[in-house]
Each structure stands twice: as structure tokens, then as C-alpha cells.
Amino acid sequence: MFKLNDNYLKLPGSYLFSTIGRKVNAYSAANPDKKIIRLGIGDVTQPLAPVVIQALHHAVDEMGKAETFRGYSPDLGYEFLRNAIAENDYRARGCNISADEIFVSDGAKSDSGNIQEIFSLDNRIAVCDPVYPVYVDSNVMAGRTGNYDGNTEIWSNVIYMPCTAANNFAPELPKETPDLIYLCFPNNPTGATVTKAQLQEWVDYANKVGAVIIFDAAYEAYISEADVPHSIYECEGARTCAIELHSFSKNAGFTGVRLGYTVIPKDLKCGDVALHSLWARRHGTKYNGAPYIVQRAGEAVYSEEGKAQLKKQVAYYMNNASYIYNGLKEAGFTVSGGVNAPYIWLQTPKGMTSWEFFDYLLENVNVVGTPGSGFGPSGEGYFRLTAFGSYENTVEAVDRIKTLKL
Ligand code: MLT
């Protein structure tokens, strides 16, 4: 008789955003006349940039002719895309990363969930609290997290690093020593950032204790302040301790197109073994590469035209972010984020729990956000709104929230 991977049974019944989706759909079915505004999941709403559409059309035409048709893509991604990434995201920023240290994938969600596979099950992970749920859930699925305490998101083998108003939502170095450290800056969900000097402390710490930092840079395109690093490889010593994850979802609107990449420098080793070769082995075995047409679309993101068009798109969402931030502040909410990130993090009013406030907003003003407690215990009492809606919906949602007598 077969047996299950019962680590899956230790997880809460469904992924955070699926739970929200179910609740909203049930409300909507019961109240078909209400216009619900969704600022919950960080999903983009603006159409793909013209340069991306052109690249997609062109690549589709190539696939329709025998002379230019392509089959399987190279395991690690096409050279044209890896070169564009290395040049623009790294060399142009003074970071020493080469094209053959870049692994193209279908997005940062899969890579952030899969990367734990190349590490021993004995490794202890440290995560920010609150945190993007994929980091913890994927380690639970693998059986790396010990026991769930039944009431909260706390797992006995995970080192939680509280990110609260007291530390500006940036974690302190943990007291217990982890083997893997997940960091995401600009942060999802709080929208907080760290300075280059703060990130350097993490790099120095990881090199000292022999830990690997898994740095999720999915939101780097939203950085507006000068001292905030776009890549962990801006820090000295990061080549020997850090893996970096990138997404095209948020900077180029690819949530439905799917493209991302992971960087593993060849200097990152455990004894004599380069992590790069393990991930290459894994990629080659379990993945057949992102589609050619999508990789061509990714290449277009780095053209001069593409950069200009996407800068406008990011500015569009950041205009929403400041509308939400300022509007809620005026309405008396305690808010943060929204300056270097498309997320606004607010304190729930009147001591409501995160889920109570979720229900309250849904029922009273038909606005959907994400309960902070869904991201971890320190998220309780907080709530996340995304700036990825349309401008019109964002304005309407904030104006509706302002009418509440809280
Ligand atoms: C979020 O809302 O946190 C993100 O959209 C999730 C993701 O990028 O997978």
C-alpha cells in the first residue's frame, strides 16, 4: 500500500492566496451586485509593454517557420537572455556575475520553492516574520521544519526573525545559528527595505557562520531610494554565501507570462562542491526550460525601449502606492512600505485581528487585502494592500476605506 509524504498533511489546508480567493468568491456569489476591488494578491493589472508584445509576436512567427523553429531550450536558458541579464542587472551595477552563473526559469516562485532541494534536510532555516509563505511551506513539504504548534504558523525547527515596527521591519541577526537564511528586500509583505550597509552585515554574518543567504530580489525594480541595494552582489563577499532570485513578474508584468532567474555564483561552495553544479544537475533533470518565445520577451525588457516603457509601468504602480499610503495616513491609519515597494503595510484599527479586518473591509467597503497573520505570527494585527491594481480602482478603494468610521 502506498504511503503519502505526510509532511504535506502538516501544512494548513490551502495556500494563503487560495484561502483569500475562496472567501472572496463566496462573498461575491452571495452579493452579486457588489463591485469588489481586489488589492490582495500582488498580481499586476497593466497590459504587457508594447516592446514585449512585439518580441512575442516576432518569436511566434519564428516558431512557425522551419528555418527558425526551436525545440527544447538550453537547460539553463538561452545565451541571448543570460547575456542581457548579466550585462544589465549585474555588470551595469558593478556586480561581478557572469552569464553562466544565471539559470533562467519560469519564475521566482518555483525557484524559491525548489532551491531548498539542494540542501540537507538537517539544515535549519531562518526566515523573516512575516514572510512570503512559499519559503516556509516548501521546507515543510520537504520535511525540514519540525512540528507545527497547531495554533500559529510557528514550526519548531524554523528560526523566526521578527520584523516589527520596533526594528523598522528589518530583521536582527538571529541568536541561534541557521544554515539557510531567506531574505527578501524590498520586502514582501511589509514593503520595508535594508540599506547596503545593513545587507553587508548579513553577508559578513553568513560568511562567518557558514550559512547560505537565499536573497529574493523580486521587487528590486521598485526601489526609489539611493542607498537601497538592488542586488546582494553589491555587497562584498556575497559570491561565497548568496543565491539571488529574480522575477520578471513585477518589473515587467509577466505574472501570466512566467519568467524568472536564479543566480548561483561558482564561488559558493560546500567543501569542494559548488552549489552551481548541484542546481545545474537539478535544473537539467527536472526542467526543460522557459519557452523560447517568453525568453525573447524577457530579452526585450532589456532593450532601451523596453527599459523606458517599463520604467513608466513601475511608476504607474508606485503612483498607486503613494495614493494608498497618503490616503490611509490621512484617514488615521499607521502605515509603512509603499516607497521602495508596491506593498503598503498597515496596522489594523481598534485591535482587530488581521482576519477580522479582512472580513470587515470585504463586508463594509468590498475591498480585498491580505491579512498580515497569513505571513506569520508577527504579521498579526497588520494588513497588506497592493499597488498593482488599476489607478481608478485604487482611488476608489482608498476613498471607500476613508468613509469607514474607525
Ligand atoms: C503576493 O501577493 O505575495 C505575490 O503575488 C505572490 C507571488 O508573487 O507569488
GROMACS .gro file of N, CA and C in nm, residues 87-217:
model
  393
   87GLU      N    1   2.457   4.157  -1.822
   87GLU     CA    2   2.501   4.292  -1.855
   87GLU      C    3   2.422   4.398  -1.778
   88ASN      N    4   2.291   4.386  -1.781
   88ASN     CA    5   2.206   4.494  -1.728
   88ASN      C    6   2.182   4.486  -1.577
   89ASP      N    7   2.156   4.366  -1.528
   89ASP     CA    8   2.123   4.356  -1.386
   89ASP      C    9   2.248   4.347  -1.300
   90TYR      N   10   2.361   4.312  -1.359
   90TYR     CA   11   2.482   4.293  -1.278
   90TYR      C   12   2.598   4.384  -1.319
   91ARG      N   13   2.654   4.360  -1.438
   91ARG     CA   14   2.774   4.439  -1.474
   91ARG      C   15   2.746   4.589  -1.468
   92ALA      N   16   2.630   4.632  -1.517
   92ALA     CA   17   2.597   4.776  -1.517
   92ALA      C   18   2.588   4.831  -1.374
   93ARG      N   19   2.570   4.742  -1.278
   93ARG     CA   20   2.563   4.786  -1.137
   93ARG      C   21   2.693   4.757  -1.063
   94GLY      N   22   2.792   4.719  -1.137
   94GLY     CA   23   2.923   4.692  -1.075
   94GLY      C   24   2.929   4.558  -1.003
   95CYS      N   25   2.838   4.466  -1.034
   95CYS     CA   26   2.840   4.335  -0.967
   95CYS      C   27   2.909   4.233  -1.058
   96ASN      N   28   2.989   4.150  -0.995
   96ASN     CA   29   3.067   4.052  -1.068
   96ASN      C   30   2.990   3.920  -1.082
   97ILE      N   31   2.898   3.919  -1.177
   97ILE     CA   32   2.820   3.796  -1.203
   97ILE      C   33   2.825   3.771  -1.354
   98SER      N   34   2.857   3.646  -1.392
   98SER     CA   35   2.867   3.620  -1.535
   98SER      C   36   2.745   3.541  -1.584
   99ALA      N   37   2.728   3.545  -1.718
   99ALA     CA   38   2.608   3.484  -1.777
   99ALA      C   39   2.595   3.336  -1.739
  100ASP      N   40   2.709   3.267  -1.723
  100ASP     CA   41   2.696   3.123  -1.694
  100ASP      C   42   2.670   3.094  -1.546
  101GLU      N   43   2.648   3.199  -1.469
  101GLU     CA   44   2.605   3.180  -1.329
  101GLU      C   45   2.454   3.206  -1.315
  102ILE      N   46   2.389   3.228  -1.428
  102ILE     CA   47   2.245   3.262  -1.429
  102ILE      C   48   2.165   3.144  -1.483
  103PHE      N   49   2.062   3.107  -1.410
  103PHE     CA   50   1.974   2.998  -1.451
  103PHE      C   51   1.835   3.056  -1.479
  104VAL      N   52   1.793   3.049  -1.604
  104VAL     CA   53   1.661   3.104  -1.641
  104VAL      C   54   1.553   3.002  -1.604
  105SER      N   55   1.442   3.053  -1.554
  105SER     CA   56   1.334   2.963  -1.510
  105SER      C   57   1.198   3.023  -1.542
  106ASP      N   58   1.094   2.957  -1.495
  106ASP     CA   59   0.959   3.010  -1.520
  106ASP      C   60   0.912   3.103  -1.410
  107GLY      N   61   1.001   3.145  -1.322
  107GLY     CA   62   0.960   3.245  -1.224
  107GLY      C   63   1.023   3.222  -1.088
  108ALA      N   64   1.018   3.326  -1.007
  108ALA     CA   65   1.084   3.320  -0.876
  108ALA      C   66   1.006   3.234  -0.777
  109LYS      N   67   0.876   3.215  -0.802
  109LYS     CA   68   0.801   3.131  -0.707
  109LYS      C   69   0.852   2.988  -0.711
  110SER      N   70   0.867   2.934  -0.832
  110SER     CA   71   0.917   2.795  -0.838
  110SER      C   72   1.058   2.785  -0.784
  111ASP      N   73   1.143   2.879  -0.822
  111ASP     CA   74   1.281   2.870  -0.774
  111ASP      C   75   1.288   2.885  -0.622
  112SER      N   76   1.207   2.975  -0.566
  112SER     CA   77   1.216   2.993  -0.421
  112SER      C   78   1.160   2.871  -0.348
  113GLY      N   79   1.069   2.800  -0.412
  113GLY     CA   80   1.018   2.677  -0.352
  113GLY      C   81   1.112   2.558  -0.372
  114ASN      N   82   1.183   2.557  -0.485
  114ASN     CA   83   1.264   2.440  -0.521
  114ASN      C   84   1.407   2.443  -0.469
  115ILE      N   85   1.458   2.562  -0.445
  115ILE     CA   86   1.602   2.575  -0.416
  115ILE      C   87   1.643   2.495  -0.292
  116GLN      N   88   1.548   2.478  -0.197
  116GLN     CA   89   1.580   2.403  -0.075
  116GLN      C   90   1.620   2.258  -0.104
  117GLU      N   91   1.584   2.205  -0.221
  117GLU     CA   92   1.613   2.065  -0.254
  117GLU      C   93   1.762   2.033  -0.255
  118ILE      N   94   1.846   2.133  -0.281
  118ILE     CA   95   1.989   2.102  -0.291
  118ILE      C   96   2.058   2.108  -0.153
  119PHE      N   97   1.978   2.128  -0.048
  119PHE     CA   98   2.036   2.135   0.087
  119PHE      C   99   1.988   2.017   0.171
  120SER      N  100   2.071   1.982   0.269
  120SER     CA  101   2.037   1.870   0.355
  120SER      C  102   1.911   1.897   0.436
  121LEU      N  103   1.839   1.789   0.467
  121LEU     CA  104   1.719   1.804   0.548
  121LEU      C  105   1.753   1.845   0.690
  122ASP      N  106   1.880   1.828   0.728
  122ASP     CA  107   1.922   1.867   0.864
  122ASP      C  108   1.940   2.018   0.879
  123ASN      N  109   1.945   2.088   0.767
  123ASN     CA  110   1.971   2.232   0.776
  123ASN      C  111   1.856   2.304   0.845
  124ARG      N  112   1.895   2.404   0.922
  124ARG     CA  113   1.791   2.487   0.986
  124ARG      C  114   1.774   2.613   0.903
  125ILE      N  115   1.651   2.652   0.884
  125ILE     CA  116   1.627   2.775   0.807
  125ILE      C  117   1.588   2.890   0.900
  126ALA      N  118   1.627   3.009   0.858
  126ALA     CA  119   1.582   3.129   0.929
  126ALA      C  120   1.500   3.211   0.831
  127VAL      N  121   1.387   3.259   0.876
  127VAL     CA  122   1.301   3.341   0.789
  127VAL      C  123   1.258   3.466   0.864
  128CYS      N  124   1.233   3.570   0.786
  128CYS     CA  125   1.171   3.688   0.843
  128CYS      C  126   1.029   3.651   0.886
  129ASP      N  127   0.981   3.720   0.983
  129ASP     CA  128   0.843   3.700   1.027
  129ASP      C  129   0.781   3.838   1.040
  130PRO      N  130   0.687   3.875   0.951
  130PRO     CA  131   0.617   3.799   0.848
  130PRO      C  132   0.703   3.770   0.726
  131VAL      N  133   0.655   3.671   0.646
  131VAL     CA  134   0.735   3.622   0.533
  131VAL      C  135   0.645   3.570   0.421
  132TYR      N  136   0.698   3.576   0.299
  132TYR     CA  137   0.631   3.515   0.183
  132TYR      C  138   0.615   3.365   0.213
  133PRO      N  139   0.491   3.314   0.213
  133PRO     CA  140   0.466   3.179   0.266
  133PRO      C  141   0.540   3.066   0.193
  134VAL      N  142   0.580   3.088   0.069
  134VAL     CA  143   0.643   2.980  -0.009
  134VAL      C  144   0.772   2.929   0.057
  135TYR      N  145   0.848   3.018   0.117
  135TYR     CA  146   0.977   2.974   0.175
  135TYR      C  147   0.953   2.868   0.283
  136VAL      N  148   0.860   2.896   0.373
  136VAL     CA  149   0.836   2.803   0.483
  136VAL      C  150   0.762   2.680   0.432
  137ASP      N  151   0.655   2.701   0.355
  137ASP     CA  152   0.574   2.587   0.310
  137ASP      C  153   0.658   2.485   0.231
  138SER      N  154   0.749   2.533   0.147
  138SER     CA  155   0.827   2.439   0.066
  138SER      C  156   0.924   2.360   0.154
  139ASN      N  157   0.971   2.422   0.261
  139ASN     CA  158   1.057   2.348   0.354
  139ASN      C  159   0.977   2.250   0.439
  140VAL      N  160   0.852   2.285   0.468
  140VAL     CA  161   0.765   2.191   0.539
  140VAL      C  162   0.739   2.070   0.451
  141MET      N  163   0.710   2.093   0.323
  141MET     CA  164   0.682   1.982   0.230
  141MET      C  165   0.801   1.886   0.224
  142ALA      N  166   0.921   1.944   0.234
  142ALA     CA  167   1.041   1.860   0.228
  142ALA      C  168   1.068   1.789   0.360
  143GLY      N  169   1.004   1.835   0.467
  143GLY     CA  170   1.024   1.773   0.599
  143GLY      C  171   1.137   1.836   0.678
  144ARG      N  172   1.159   1.965   0.655
  144ARG     CA  173   1.273   2.028   0.720
  144ARG      C  174   1.235   2.114   0.841
  145THR      N  175   1.111   2.117   0.879
  145THR     CA  176   1.071   2.223   0.971
  145THR      C  177   1.027   2.178   1.109
  146GLY      N  178   1.027   2.048   1.137
  146GLY     CA  179   0.983   2.005   1.269
  146GLY      C  180   0.832   2.013   1.282
  147ASN      N  181   0.786   2.035   1.403
  147ASN     CA  182   0.643   2.027   1.428
  147ASN      C  183   0.574   2.161   1.427
  148TYR      N  184   0.450   2.155   1.382
  148TYR     CA  185   0.363   2.271   1.377
  148TYR      C  186   0.296   2.281   1.513
  149ASP      N  187   0.287   2.401   1.570
  149ASP     CA  188   0.230   2.406   1.706
  149ASP      C  189   0.078   2.406   1.709
  150GLY      N  190   0.016   2.399   1.590
  150GLY     CA  191  -0.129   2.380   1.588
  150GLY      C  192  -0.209   2.509   1.590
  151ASN      N  193  -0.155   2.613   1.643
  151ASN     CA  194  -0.233   2.737   1.656
  151ASN      C  195  -0.183   2.848   1.566
  152THR      N  196  -0.057   2.850   1.546
  152THR     CA  197   0.000   2.962   1.472
  152THR      C  198   0.081   2.905   1.357
  153GLU      N  199   0.153   2.992   1.289
  153GLU     CA  200   0.237   2.946   1.178
  153GLU      C  201   0.375   2.901   1.227
  154ILE      N  202   0.389   2.876   1.357
  154ILE     CA  203   0.523   2.850   1.410
  154ILE      C  204   0.563   2.704   1.396
  155TRP      N  205   0.682   2.681   1.340
  155TRP     CA  206   0.737   2.546   1.324
  155TRP      C  207   0.858   2.534   1.414
  156SER      N  208   0.871   2.417   1.481
  156SER     CA  209   0.972   2.405   1.586
  156SER      C  210   1.115   2.420   1.534
  157ASN      N  211   1.141   2.382   1.409
  157ASN     CA  212   1.280   2.389   1.360
  157ASN      C  213   1.312   2.515   1.282
  158VAL      N  214   1.217   2.606   1.272
  158VAL     CA  215   1.241   2.728   1.194
  158VAL      C  216   1.280   2.841   1.289
  159ILE      N  217   1.381   2.914   1.249
  159ILE     CA  218   1.419   3.032   1.329
  159ILE      C  219   1.344   3.151   1.271
  160TYR      N  220   1.255   3.204   1.348
  160TYR     CA  221   1.176   3.321   1.304
  160TYR      C  222   1.247   3.448   1.347
  161MET      N  223   1.257   3.542   1.254
  161MET     CA  224   1.324   3.668   1.286
  161MET      C  225   1.216   3.777   1.278
  162PRO      N  226   1.166   3.819   1.393
  162PRO     CA  227   1.054   3.914   1.391
  162PRO      C  228   1.091   4.045   1.322
  163CYS      N  229   1.003   4.090   1.236
  163CYS     CA  230   1.019   4.219   1.169
  163CYS      C  231   0.899   4.303   1.211
  164THR      N  232   0.926   4.394   1.301
  164THR     CA  233   0.817   4.471   1.363
  164THR      C  234   0.846   4.620   1.348
  165ALA      N  235   0.749   4.699   1.392
  165ALA     CA  236   0.768   4.845   1.385
  165ALA      C  237   0.893   4.884   1.464
  166ALA      N  238   0.924   4.810   1.571
  166ALA     CA  239   1.038   4.844   1.657
  166ALA      C  240   1.170   4.834   1.582
  167ASN      N  241   1.182   4.743   1.485
  167ASN     CA  242   1.308   4.735   1.409
  167ASN      C  243   1.289   4.779   1.263
  168ASN      N  244   1.188   4.863   1.240
  168ASN     CA  245   1.158   4.911   1.104
  168ASN      C  246   1.137   4.797   1.007
  169PHE      N  247   1.084   4.688   1.057
  169PHE     CA  248   1.052   4.570   0.975
  169PHE      C  249   1.174   4.511   0.906
  170ALA      N  250   1.291   4.530   0.966
  170ALA     CA  251   1.414   4.467   0.915
  170ALA      C  252   1.468   4.375   1.025
  171PRO      N  253   1.496   4.249   0.993
  171PRO     CA  254   1.531   4.154   1.098
  171PRO      C  255   1.667   4.181   1.161
  172GLU      N  256   1.679   4.138   1.288
  172GLU     CA  257   1.812   4.140   1.351
  172GLU      C  258   1.879   4.005   1.327
  173LEU      N  259   2.011   4.001   1.340
  173LEU     CA  260   2.081   3.874   1.324
  173LEU      C  261   2.026   3.776   1.427
  174PRO      N  262   2.001   3.651   1.387
  174PRO     CA  263   1.937   3.558   1.480
  174PRO      C  264   2.030   3.514   1.594
  175LYS      N  265   1.970   3.478   1.708
  175LYS     CA  266   2.051   3.433   1.823
  175LYS      C  267   2.099   3.290   1.801
  176GLU      N  268   2.010   3.206   1.745
  176GLU     CA  269   2.053   3.069   1.711
  176GLU      C  270   2.112   3.074   1.570
  177THR      N  271   2.206   2.985   1.541
  177THR     CA  272   2.272   2.993   1.410
  177THR      C  273   2.198   2.910   1.305
  178PRO      N  274   2.152   2.974   1.199
  178PRO     CA  275   2.086   2.900   1.091
  178PRO      C  276   2.186   2.850   0.988
  179ASP      N  277   2.140   2.760   0.900
  179ASP     CA  278   2.222   2.716   0.786
  179ASP      C  279   2.178   2.787   0.658
  180LEU      N  280   2.048   2.811   0.648
  180LEU     CA  281   1.993   2.882   0.532
  180LEU      C  282   1.914   3.002   0.583
  181ILE      N  283   1.934   3.115   0.518
  181ILE     CA  284   1.865   3.237   0.561
  181ILE      C  285   1.789   3.293   0.441
  182TYR      N  286   1.660   3.304   0.453
  182TYR     CA  287   1.580   3.363   0.346
  182TYR      C  288   1.563   3.512   0.374
  183LEU      N  289   1.605   3.594   0.279
  183LEU     CA  290   1.582   3.739   0.291
  183LEU      C  291   1.516   3.787   0.163
  184CYS      N  292   1.423   3.880   0.177
  184CYS     CA  293   1.357   3.939   0.060
  184CYS      C  294   1.350   4.090   0.083
  185PHE      N  295   1.424   4.164   0.004
  185PHE     CA  296   1.422   4.311   0.014
  185PHE      C  297   1.432   4.373  -0.124
  186PRO      N  298   1.346   4.472  -0.156
  186PRO     CA  299   1.231   4.521  -0.082
  186PRO      C  300   1.139   4.406  -0.043
  187ASN      N  301   1.083   4.420   0.076
  187ASN     CA  302   1.018   4.305   0.136
  187ASN      C  303   0.873   4.284   0.094
  188ASN      N  304   0.840   4.160   0.072
  188ASN     CA  305   0.703   4.115   0.066
  188ASN      C  306   0.680   4.040   0.197
  189PRO      N  307   0.590   4.080   0.284
  189PRO     CA  308   0.477   4.170   0.262
  189PRO      C  309   0.492   4.313   0.313
  190THR      N  310   0.596   4.346   0.388
  190THR     CA  311   0.592   4.474   0.461
  190THR      C  312   0.629   4.594   0.375
  191GLY      N  313   0.695   4.571   0.261
  191GLY     CA  314   0.742   4.682   0.178
  191GLY      C  315   0.867   4.748   0.235
  192ALA      N  316   0.923   4.692   0.342
  192ALA     CA  317   1.042   4.752   0.404
  192ALA      C  318   1.168   4.721   0.322
  193THR      N  319   1.273   4.798   0.348
  193THR     CA  320   1.400   4.772   0.278
  193THR      C  321   1.513   4.772   0.380
  194VAL      N  322   1.630   4.730   0.334
  194VAL     CA  323   1.752   4.747   0.416
  194VAL      C  324   1.851   4.829   0.333
  195THR      N  325   1.939   4.896   0.402
  195THR     CA  326   2.044   4.970   0.332
  195THR      C  327   2.153   4.873   0.290
  196LYS      N  328   2.242   4.924   0.207
  196LYS     CA  329   2.354   4.840   0.164
  196LYS      C  330   2.438   4.799   0.285
  197ALA      N  331   2.458   4.893   0.379
  197ALA     CA  332   2.540   4.861   0.499
  197ALA      C  333   2.473   4.752   0.581
  198GLN      N  334   2.340   4.757   0.593
  198GLN     CA  335   2.269   4.652   0.669
  198GLN      C  336   2.281   4.517   0.599
  199LEU      N  337   2.269   4.518   0.466
  199LEU     CA  338   2.278   4.391   0.393
  199LEU      C  339   2.420   4.335   0.402
  200GLN      N  340   2.517   4.425   0.403
  200GLN     CA  341   2.658   4.382   0.416
  200GLN      C  342   2.677   4.306   0.549
  201GLU      N  343   2.608   4.351   0.654
  201GLU     CA  344   2.618   4.280   0.783
  201GLU      C  345   2.570   4.136   0.770
  202TRP      N  346   2.464   4.118   0.692
  202TRP     CA  347   2.412   3.982   0.671
  202TRP      C  348   2.512   3.897   0.593
  203VAL      N  349   2.571   3.956   0.493
  203VAL     CA  350   2.668   3.883   0.411
  203VAL      C  351   2.788   3.844   0.499
  204ASP      N  352   2.836   3.937   0.579
  204ASP     CA  353   2.950   3.907   0.667
  204ASP      C  354   2.914   3.797   0.766
  205TYR      N  355   2.792   3.807   0.820
  205TYR     CA  356   2.746   3.707   0.916
  205TYR      C  357   2.739   3.569   0.851
  206ALA      N  358   2.679   3.563   0.731
  206ALA     CA  359   2.663   3.433   0.663
  206ALA      C  360   2.801   3.372   0.633
  207ASN      N  361   2.894   3.454   0.588
  207ASN     CA  362   3.029   3.402   0.561
  207ASN      C  363   3.095   3.354   0.689
  208LYS      N  364   3.068   3.423   0.799
  208LYS     CA  365   3.131   3.385   0.926
  208LYS      C  366   3.076   3.252   0.979
  209VAL      N  367   2.943   3.235   0.975
  209VAL     CA  368   2.885   3.114   1.035
  209VAL      C  369   2.870   3.000   0.934
  210GLY      N  370   2.902   3.027   0.807
  210GLY     CA  371   2.890   2.922   0.706
  210GLY      C  372   2.745   2.897   0.664
  211ALA      N  373   2.668   3.004   0.654
  211ALA     CA  374   2.528   2.991   0.611
  211ALA      C  375   2.515   3.040   0.467
  212VAL      N  376   2.406   2.998   0.402
  212VAL     CA  377   2.375   3.049   0.268
  212VAL      C  378   2.255   3.143   0.279
  213ILE      N  379   2.267   3.258   0.218
  213ILE     CA  380   2.152   3.351   0.211
  213ILE      C  381   2.080   3.327   0.079
  214ILE      N  382   1.950   3.306   0.086
  214ILE     CA  383   1.869   3.299  -0.036
  214ILE      C  384   1.800   3.435  -0.045
  215PHE      N  385   1.849   3.516  -0.137
  215PHE     CA  386   1.805   3.656  -0.143
  215PHE      C  387   1.703   3.673  -0.255
  216ASP      N  388   1.584   3.707  -0.219
  216ASP     CA  389   1.476   3.724  -0.316
  216ASP      C  390   1.467   3.872  -0.354
  217ALA      N  391   1.504   3.900  -0.478
  217ALA     CA  392   1.509   4.040  -0.525
  217ALA      C  393   1.393   4.070  -0.620
   0.00000   0.00000   0.00000
